[in-house]
Coordinates of C-alpha atoms in Angstrom, one line a residue:
X1 CA -5.9 0.7 -33.0
X2 CA -6.2 -1.4 -29.9
X3 CA -9.5 -1.0 -28.1
X4 CA -10.7 -2.9 -25.0
X5 CA -14.2 -2.4 -23.7
X6 CA -15.2 -3.9 -20.4
X7 CA -18.8 -4.7 -19.3
X8 CA -20.7 -6.8 -16.8
X9 CA -19.9 -5.0 -13.6
X10 CA -22.5 -4.0 -11.0
X11 CA -23.7 -4.2 -7.5
X12 CA -23.9 -7.7 -6.0
X13 CA -24.4 -9.1 -2.5
X14 CA -21.6 -11.0 -0.8
X15 CA -21.6 -14.6 -2.1
X16 CA -23.0 -13.6 -5.4
X17 CA -21.5 -13.9 -8.9
X18 CA -20.8 -11.7 -11.9
X19 CA -19.2 -12.3 -15.3
X20 CA -17.1 -9.5 -16.7
X21 CA -16.5 -9.3 -20.5
X22 CA -13.8 -7.6 -22.4
X23 CA -14.5 -7.0 -26.1
X24 CA -11.3 -6.4 -28.0
X25 CA -10.8 -4.8 -31.4
X26 CA -7.8 -3.9 -33.4
X27 CA -6.1 -7.2 -32.7
X28 CA -6.9 -10.9 -32.1
X29 CA -7.1 -12.0 -28.5
X30 CA -5.9 -15.4 -29.6
X31 CA -2.5 -13.9 -30.4
X32 CA -1.8 -12.3 -27.1
X33 CA -1.8 -12.8 -23.4
X34 CA -4.6 -10.9 -21.8
X35 CA -5.0 -9.8 -18.2
X36 CA -7.6 -8.6 -15.8
X37 CA -6.5 -6.0 -13.3
X38 CA -8.4 -4.2 -10.5
X39 CA -8.0 -1.1 -8.4
X40 CA -9.8 -0.8 -5.1
X41 CA -10.6 2.6 -3.7
X42 CA -7.4 4.1 -2.2
X43 CA -5.2 1.2 -3.4
X44 CA -2.9 0.5 -6.3
X45 CA -3.5 -1.5 -9.4
X46 CA -3.5 -5.3 -8.8
X47 CA -3.2 -8.1 -11.3
X48 CA -6.1 -10.5 -10.9
X49 CA -5.7 -13.0 -13.6
X50 CA -3.8 -13.7 -16.9
X51 CA -4.6 -16.0 -19.8
X52 CA -1.8 -16.9 -22.2
X53 CA -1.9 -16.5 -25.9
X54 CA -2.5 -20.2 -26.0
X55 CA -5.7 -19.8 -24.0
X56 CA -4.3 -21.2 -20.8
X57 CA -4.9 -19.4 -17.5
X58 CA -1.4 -18.7 -16.2
X59 CA -2.0 -16.5 -13.1
X60 CA -4.6 -15.9 -10.4
X61 CA -4.0 -13.6 -7.5
X62 CA -4.0 -15.6 -4.3
X63 CA -7.0 -13.6 -3.1
X64 CA -9.2 -14.9 -6.0
X65 CA -7.9 -18.5 -6.5
X66 CA -10.7 -21.0 -6.6
X67 CA -13.4 -18.2 -7.0
X68 CA -12.5 -16.5 -10.3
X69 CA -12.0 -18.0 -13.7
X70 CA -10.5 -16.4 -16.8
X71 CA -11.5 -17.5 -20.3
X72 CA -11.8 -16.3 -23.8
X73 CA -13.9 -16.8 -26.9
X74 CA -11.7 -16.4 -30.0
X75 CA -14.7 -16.2 -32.3
X76 CA -16.1 -13.2 -30.3
X77 CA -12.7 -11.8 -29.7
X78 CA -13.7 -11.4 -26.1
X79 CA -12.1 -12.3 -22.8
X80 CA -14.2 -13.1 -19.7
X81 CA -13.7 -13.1 -15.9
X82 CA -16.2 -15.3 -14.1
X83 CA -16.4 -14.2 -10.5
X84 CA -18.1 -16.4 -7.9
X85 CA -18.4 -16.3 -4.1
X86 CA -17.8 -12.5 -4.2
X87 CA -16.5 -10.8 -1.1
X88 CA -16.7 -7.2 -0.1
X89 CA -13.0 -6.9 -0.6
X90 CA -13.5 -7.7 -4.3
X91 CA -15.0 -4.2 -4.7
X92 CA -12.9 -2.4 -7.3
X93 CA -12.8 -1.0 -10.8
X94 CA -11.9 -3.9 -13.0
X95 CA -9.8 -3.4 -16.2
X96 CA -8.9 -5.6 -19.1
X97 CA -5.4 -5.2 -20.4
X98 CA -3.2 -6.3 -23.3
X99 CA 0.3 -5.1 -23.1
X100 CA 0.3 -1.5 -22.2
X101 CA -3.3 -1.0 -23.4
X102 CA -6.2 -0.9 -21.0
X103 CA -9.9 -0.4 -21.2
X104 CA -12.0 2.2 -19.3
X105 CA -13.0 -0.3 -16.7
X106 CA -16.2 -1.7 -15.2
X107 CA -17.1 -1.1 -11.5
X108 CA -17.8 -4.1 -9.3
X109 CA -19.3 -3.3 -5.9
X110 CA -19.9 -6.1 -3.4
X111 CA -22.2 -5.0 -0.6
X112 CA -25.1 -6.1 1.4

């Protein structure tokens, strides 16, 4: 059974940083492309970043380029999203996804 568990969200001031983690079970992250998605209040689901099965970042949303970095640790079967220079518009529920599977999400709130 595929399980994805996100963690690392929280409240941070504009300009701050957070690192989100996605612990996977039921499969190896090294064999699949993995994605981070987010949904802001009142808005639709947005793709934030994708890392290929080969471990190469293949997509960043324009709004996060240069600020967010996706990575993974095969030994820990975990995918990360390092978020720097956070802005109020980054406030959203962040989800980890593999194929049609998605975790429960972790809330990121950027506010002064």
